[in-house]
Amino acid sequence: MHLILLGAPGAGKGTQGSTLAENLGIPKIATGDILRNAVRDGTDLGRKAKEFMDAGELVPDELILGLVREALAQPSAGAGAIFDGFPRNVAQATSLAGILEEQGRTLDGIVLLDVPDDVIVERMSGRRTDPETGEVYHVRHNPPPAEVAERVVQRPDDREETVRNRLRVYAAQTAPLIEHYQSEGVPVHRIDGTGSITAIQEAISLRLGL
Ligand code: AMP
């Protein structure tokens, strides 16, 4: 099974993607997580990606495609993957279609998490990450356990100005993927992403027939 999670930054792709990947027994390929790890480790990729990420801009496509190929080549991805944060524009979608075809894989569908901008801004301002595990929390909706609470940090690109730019980039470059996939006949499952984490999980499972 190959699914793409689509939605604005902060729509819940990471959280829902992890559950979905676990339920399906396939990995989640989250390009944002891979890039953040590269920045943290100070790799060549991280150094190239950092300035784009800090500004809320997209990292150049040629840096992203190699990561996706590498992730799909892992034995754990033999039966499929959940793509989170990729593709981010039509050019990446076209490249992904080529990679999948080359490898005899098919795209089963898109899960589109629909969340209004004002809810996104509220969510992202409260979002915190555990630097040790990468686990994501929210100060109100999903607070970290006491032993983790002291070390959680805010992602630099979750600051308000950067969030606004990321929303602009989403609207201009990523949202057109909805029509792109609809016109290609790929099922687009639009899910209301404003409820509780478990309600959204259930809505996704129901829609996918899991
Ligand atoms: P995310 O965690 O998916 O919100 O990604 C955080 C940041 O990483 C984005 O704002 C981009 O700068 C970069 N990024 C993640 N995935 C991609 C992608 N597929 N293409 C380009 N840039 C990306």
mmCIF file of C-alpha atoms and ligand atoms in Angstrom:
data_model
loop_
_atom_site.group_PDB
_atom_site.id
_atom_site.type_symbol
_atom_site.label_atom_id
_atom_site.label_comp_id
_atom_site.label_asym_id
_atom_site.label_seq_id
_atom_site.Cartn_x
_atom_site.Cartn_y
_atom_site.Cartn_z
ATOM 1 C CA MET A 1 0.000 0.000 0.000
ATOM 2 C CA HIS A 2 1.355 3.420 -0.984
ATOM 3 C CA LEU A 3 -0.413 6.459 0.406
ATOM 4 C CA ILE A 4 0.375 10.157 0.388
ATOM 5 C CA LEU A 5 -0.625 12.314 3.328
ATOM 6 C CA LEU A 6 -1.461 15.760 2.093
ATOM 7 C CA GLY A 7 -2.358 18.826 4.118
ATOM 8 C CA ALA A 8 -1.034 22.160 5.286
ATOM 9 C CA PRO A 9 1.883 22.256 7.722
ATOM 10 C CA GLY A 10 0.409 21.454 11.132
ATOM 11 C CA ALA A 11 -2.589 19.598 9.699
ATOM 12 C CA GLY A 12 -1.572 16.456 11.602
ATOM 13 C CA LYS A 13 0.223 14.521 8.862
ATOM 14 C CA GLY A 14 3.054 13.437 11.147
ATOM 15 C CA THR A 15 0.806 12.222 13.954
ATOM 16 C CA GLN A 16 -1.696 10.460 11.703
ATOM 17 C CA GLY A 17 1.049 9.126 9.460
ATOM 18 C CA SER A 18 2.764 7.374 12.355
ATOM 19 C CA THR A 19 -0.446 5.610 13.419
ATOM 20 C CA LEU A 20 -1.338 4.675 9.888
ATOM 21 C CA ALA A 21 2.150 3.321 9.211
ATOM 22 C CA GLU A 22 2.012 1.267 12.398
ATOM 23 C CA ASN A 23 -1.456 -0.123 11.571
ATOM 24 C CA LEU A 24 -0.396 -1.066 8.063
ATOM 25 C CA GLY A 25 3.044 -2.373 9.063
ATOM 26 C CA ILE A 26 4.842 -0.163 6.570
ATOM 27 C CA PRO A 27 7.223 2.755 7.174
ATOM 28 C CA LYS A 28 6.342 6.427 7.155
ATOM 29 C CA ILE A 29 8.657 8.356 4.858
ATOM 30 C CA ALA A 30 8.653 11.898 6.229
ATOM 31 C CA THR A 31 11.009 14.102 4.234
ATOM 32 C CA GLY A 32 10.798 16.887 6.857
ATOM 33 C CA ASP A 33 11.978 14.462 9.589
ATOM 34 C CA ILE A 34 14.822 13.189 7.401
ATOM 35 C CA LEU A 35 15.900 16.773 6.676
ATOM 36 C CA ARG A 36 15.726 17.806 10.354
ATOM 37 C CA ASN A 37 17.913 14.831 11.278
ATOM 38 C CA ALA A 38 20.399 15.868 8.580
ATOM 39 C CA VAL A 39 20.477 19.430 9.951
ATOM 40 C CA ARG A 40 20.948 18.114 13.496
ATOM 41 C CA ASP A 41 23.781 15.818 12.386
ATOM 42 C CA GLY A 42 25.435 18.608 10.363
ATOM 43 C CA THR A 43 25.617 16.523 7.184
ATOM 44 C CA ASP A 44 26.191 17.999 3.744
ATOM 45 C CA LEU A 45 22.474 17.634 3.011
ATOM 46 C CA GLY A 46 21.624 19.352 6.300
ATOM 47 C CA ARG A 47 23.883 22.299 5.540
ATOM 48 C CA LYS A 48 22.294 22.725 2.107
ATOM 49 C CA ALA A 49 18.718 22.364 3.404
ATOM 50 C CA LYS A 50 18.877 24.512 6.527
ATOM 51 C CA GLU A 51 18.485 27.987 5.038
ATOM 52 C CA PHE A 52 15.397 26.941 3.054
ATOM 53 C CA MET A 53 13.828 25.258 6.075
ATOM 54 C CA ASP A 54 14.471 28.199 8.391
ATOM 55 C CA ALA A 55 12.761 30.504 5.899
ATOM 56 C CA GLY A 56 9.781 28.153 5.471
ATOM 57 C CA GLU A 57 10.665 27.636 1.794
ATOM 58 C CA LEU A 58 10.839 24.320 -0.030
ATOM 59 C CA VAL A 59 14.211 22.602 -0.211
ATOM 60 C CA PRO A 60 15.255 22.086 -3.882
ATOM 61 C CA ASP A 61 13.667 19.016 -5.467
ATOM 62 C CA GLU A 62 16.981 17.377 -6.401
ATOM 63 C CA LEU A 63 17.922 17.111 -2.718
ATOM 64 C CA ILE A 64 14.580 15.500 -1.855
ATOM 65 C CA LEU A 65 14.313 12.848 -4.542
ATOM 66 C CA GLY A 66 17.484 11.045 -3.475
ATOM 67 C CA LEU A 67 16.126 10.774 0.054
ATOM 68 C CA VAL A 68 12.900 9.237 -1.132
ATOM 69 C CA ARG A 69 14.652 6.703 -3.358
ATOM 70 C CA GLU A 70 16.902 5.733 -0.471
ATOM 71 C CA ALA A 71 13.965 5.346 1.931
ATOM 72 C CA LEU A 72 12.015 3.213 -0.554
ATOM 73 C CA ALA A 73 15.051 0.973 -1.052
ATOM 74 C CA GLN A 74 14.910 -0.137 2.612
ATOM 75 C CA PRO A 75 13.615 -3.696 3.018
ATOM 76 C CA SER A 76 10.929 -2.416 5.407
ATOM 77 C CA ALA A 77 9.389 -0.461 2.516
ATOM 78 C CA GLY A 78 9.016 -3.562 0.353
ATOM 79 C CA ALA A 79 5.250 -3.654 0.778
ATOM 80 C CA GLY A 80 4.690 0.090 0.628
ATOM 81 C CA ALA A 81 5.028 3.342 2.519
ATOM 82 C CA ILE A 82 3.162 6.348 3.835
ATOM 83 C CA PHE A 83 4.570 9.559 2.364
ATOM 84 C CA ASP A 84 4.376 12.477 4.776
ATOM 85 C CA GLY A 85 5.387 15.908 3.478
ATOM 86 C CA PHE A 86 6.230 14.553 0.046
ATOM 87 C CA PRO A 87 5.473 15.306 -2.739
ATOM 88 C CA ARG A 88 5.311 19.045 -2.063
ATOM 89 C CA ASN A 89 4.781 20.286 -5.633
ATOM 90 C CA VAL A 90 3.718 18.942 -9.016
ATOM 91 C CA ALA A 91 7.327 18.343 -10.165
ATOM 92 C CA GLN A 92 7.935 16.091 -7.133
ATOM 93 C CA ALA A 93 4.633 14.285 -7.811
ATOM 94 C CA THR A 94 5.753 13.591 -11.368
ATOM 95 C CA SER A 95 9.125 12.316 -10.154
ATOM 96 C CA LEU A 96 7.431 10.110 -7.570
ATOM 97 C CA ALA A 97 5.183 8.620 -10.252
ATOM 98 C CA GLY A 98 8.331 7.751 -12.230
ATOM 99 C CA ILE A 99 10.079 6.175 -9.227
ATOM 100 C CA LEU A 100 7.003 4.111 -8.330
ATOM 101 C CA GLU A 101 6.553 2.924 -11.893
ATOM 102 C CA GLU A 102 10.236 1.986 -12.213
ATOM 103 C CA GLN A 103 9.905 -0.148 -9.103
ATOM 104 C CA GLY A 104 6.580 -1.747 -10.087
ATOM 105 C CA ARG A 105 4.700 0.040 -7.302
ATOM 106 C CA THR A 106 1.320 1.766 -7.497
ATOM 107 C CA LEU A 107 -0.057 4.737 -5.640
ATOM 108 C CA ASP A 108 -3.241 3.708 -3.820
ATOM 109 C CA GLY A 109 -4.514 7.093 -2.778
ATOM 110 C CA ILE A 110 -4.175 10.440 -1.096
ATOM 111 C CA VAL A 111 -5.324 11.211 2.438
ATOM 112 C CA LEU A 112 -6.018 14.935 2.530
ATOM 113 C CA LEU A 113 -6.226 16.400 6.038
ATOM 114 C CA ASP A 114 -8.412 19.463 5.840
ATOM 115 C CA VAL A 115 -7.738 22.094 8.520
ATOM 116 C CA PRO A 116 -8.465 25.854 8.319
ATOM 117 C CA ASP A 117 -5.526 28.272 8.572
ATOM 118 C CA ASP A 118 -6.516 29.778 11.954
ATOM 119 C CA VAL A 119 -6.568 26.312 13.550
ATOM 120 C CA ILE A 120 -3.157 25.591 11.972
ATOM 121 C CA VAL A 121 -1.586 28.714 13.487
ATOM 122 C CA GLU A 122 -2.965 27.811 16.941
ATOM 123 C CA ARG A 123 -1.672 24.245 16.631
ATOM 124 C CA MET A 124 1.783 25.190 15.460
ATOM 125 C CA SER A 125 2.367 27.812 18.114
ATOM 126 C CA GLY A 126 1.743 25.085 20.735
ATOM 127 C CA ARG A 127 3.672 22.339 18.987
ATOM 128 C CA ARG A 128 6.735 20.989 20.802
ATOM 129 C CA THR A 129 9.191 18.235 19.880
ATOM 130 C CA ASP A 130 11.231 15.923 22.071
ATOM 131 C CA PRO A 131 14.781 16.389 20.716
ATOM 132 C CA GLU A 132 15.752 12.903 21.936
ATOM 133 C CA THR A 133 13.001 10.870 20.253
ATOM 134 C CA GLY A 134 11.539 13.238 17.664
ATOM 135 C CA GLU A 135 8.095 12.650 19.217
ATOM 136 C CA VAL A 136 5.723 15.579 18.627
ATOM 137 C CA TYR A 137 3.412 17.017 21.312
ATOM 138 C CA HIS A 138 1.107 19.994 21.765
ATOM 139 C CA VAL A 139 1.089 21.997 24.985
ATOM 140 C CA ARG A 140 -2.736 21.759 25.190
ATOM 141 C CA HIS A 141 -3.998 18.964 22.938
ATOM 142 C CA ASN A 142 -1.327 16.324 23.480
ATOM 143 C CA PRO A 143 0.911 17.397 26.381
ATOM 144 C CA PRO A 144 4.245 15.602 26.854
ATOM 145 C CA PRO A 145 4.623 13.277 29.857
ATOM 146 C CA ALA A 146 6.255 14.906 32.902
ATOM 147 C CA GLU A 147 9.656 13.275 32.320
ATOM 148 C CA VAL A 148 9.771 14.651 28.776
ATOM 149 C CA ALA A 149 8.149 18.060 29.397
ATOM 150 C CA GLU A 150 11.369 19.715 30.500
ATOM 151 C CA ARG A 151 13.317 18.943 27.372
ATOM 152 C CA VAL A 152 10.756 19.596 24.622
ATOM 153 C CA VAL A 153 11.617 22.377 22.182
ATOM 154 C CA GLN A 154 9.815 24.448 19.565
ATOM 155 C CA ARG A 155 10.856 23.814 15.966
ATOM 156 C CA PRO A 156 12.548 26.965 14.651
ATOM 157 C CA ASP A 157 10.217 26.954 11.641
ATOM 158 C CA ASP A 158 7.108 26.859 13.891
ATOM 159 C CA ARG A 159 7.623 30.541 14.744
ATOM 160 C CA GLU A 160 4.702 32.690 13.614
ATOM 161 C CA GLU A 161 6.337 34.496 10.683
ATOM 162 C CA THR A 162 7.737 31.277 9.268
ATOM 163 C CA VAL A 163 4.414 29.497 9.761
ATOM 164 C CA ARG A 164 2.704 32.199 7.680
ATOM 165 C CA ASN A 165 5.242 31.725 4.909
ATOM 166 C CA ARG A 166 4.864 27.947 5.056
ATOM 167 C CA LEU A 167 1.097 28.385 4.642
ATOM 168 C CA ARG A 168 1.690 30.629 1.604
ATOM 169 C CA VAL A 169 4.078 28.059 0.124
ATOM 170 C CA TYR A 170 1.507 25.302 0.779
ATOM 171 C CA ALA A 171 -1.281 27.227 -0.963
ATOM 172 C CA ALA A 172 0.883 28.137 -3.959
ATOM 173 C CA GLN A 173 2.875 24.938 -4.514
ATOM 174 C CA THR A 174 1.383 21.989 -2.620
ATOM 175 C CA ALA A 175 -2.407 22.501 -2.710
ATOM 176 C CA PRO A 176 -2.434 22.218 -6.549
ATOM 177 C CA LEU A 177 -1.556 18.529 -6.013
ATOM 178 C CA ILE A 178 -5.188 17.916 -5.005
ATOM 179 C CA GLU A 179 -6.412 18.718 -8.509
ATOM 180 C CA HIS A 180 -3.365 17.072 -10.039
ATOM 181 C CA TYR A 181 -4.199 13.722 -8.427
ATOM 182 C CA GLN A 182 -7.928 14.084 -9.018
ATOM 183 C CA SER A 183 -7.274 14.614 -12.712
ATOM 184 C CA GLU A 184 -5.033 11.530 -12.743
ATOM 185 C CA GLY A 185 -7.841 9.448 -11.249
ATOM 186 C CA VAL A 186 -5.995 8.778 -7.954
ATOM 187 C CA PRO A 187 -8.538 8.557 -5.088
ATOM 188 C CA VAL A 188 -8.321 11.653 -2.869
ATOM 189 C CA HIS A 189 -9.810 10.980 0.588
ATOM 190 C CA ARG A 190 -10.661 14.330 2.120
ATOM 191 C CA ILE A 191 -10.786 14.028 5.924
ATOM 192 C CA ASP A 192 -11.884 16.722 8.372
ATOM 193 C CA GLY A 193 -8.662 17.257 10.323
ATOM 194 C CA THR A 194 -10.093 19.457 13.086
ATOM 195 C CA GLY A 195 -11.360 16.787 15.541
ATOM 196 C CA SER A 196 -9.468 14.874 18.218
ATOM 197 C CA ILE A 197 -6.455 12.781 17.213
ATOM 198 C CA THR A 198 -8.404 9.540 17.740
ATOM 199 C CA ALA A 199 -11.521 10.783 15.914
ATOM 200 C CA ILE A 200 -9.359 11.651 12.893
ATOM 201 C CA GLN A 201 -7.587 8.278 13.096
ATOM 202 C CA GLU A 202 -10.968 6.547 13.033
ATOM 203 C CA ALA A 203 -12.202 8.648 10.126
ATOM 204 C CA ILE A 204 -9.095 7.725 8.113
ATOM 205 C CA SER A 205 -9.388 3.994 8.895
ATOM 206 C CA LEU A 206 -13.059 4.014 7.992
ATOM 207 C CA ARG A 207 -12.436 5.802 4.708
ATOM 208 C CA LEU A 208 -9.607 3.459 3.748
ATOM 209 C CA GLY A 209 -11.597 0.402 4.793
ATOM 210 C CA LEU A 210 -8.950 -0.695 7.318
HETATM 211 P P1 AMP B 1 7.653 19.353 7.308
HETATM 212 O O1 AMP B 1 8.173 18.740 8.550
HETATM 213 O O2 AMP B 1 7.099 18.360 6.325
HETATM 214 O O3 AMP B 1 6.679 20.482 7.575
HETATM 215 O O4 AMP B 1 8.910 20.006 6.562
HETATM 216 C C1 AMP B 1 9.683 21.023 7.171
HETATM 217 C C2 AMP B 1 10.472 21.762 6.106
HETATM 218 O O5 AMP B 1 11.336 20.847 5.428
HETATM 219 C C3 AMP B 1 9.629 22.395 5.005
HETATM 220 O O6 AMP B 1 9.157 23.689 5.349
HETATM 221 C C4 AMP B 1 10.642 22.443 3.857
HETATM 222 O O7 AMP B 1 11.576 23.485 4.035
HETATM 223 C C5 AMP B 1 11.387 21.138 4.044
HETATM 224 N N1 AMP B 1 10.753 20.011 3.313
HETATM 225 C C6 AMP B 1 10.179 18.893 3.837
HETATM 226 N N2 AMP B 1 9.743 18.070 2.880
HETATM 227 C C7 AMP B 1 10.019 18.675 1.708
HETATM 228 C C8 AMP B 1 9.787 18.350 0.328
HETATM 229 N N3 AMP B 1 9.171 17.214 -0.026
HETATM 230 N N4 AMP B 1 10.230 19.231 -0.602
HETATM 231 C C9 AMP B 1 10.857 20.370 -0.273
HETATM 232 N N5 AMP B 1 11.085 20.756 0.990
HETATM 233 C C10 AMP B 1 10.674 19.925 1.980
#
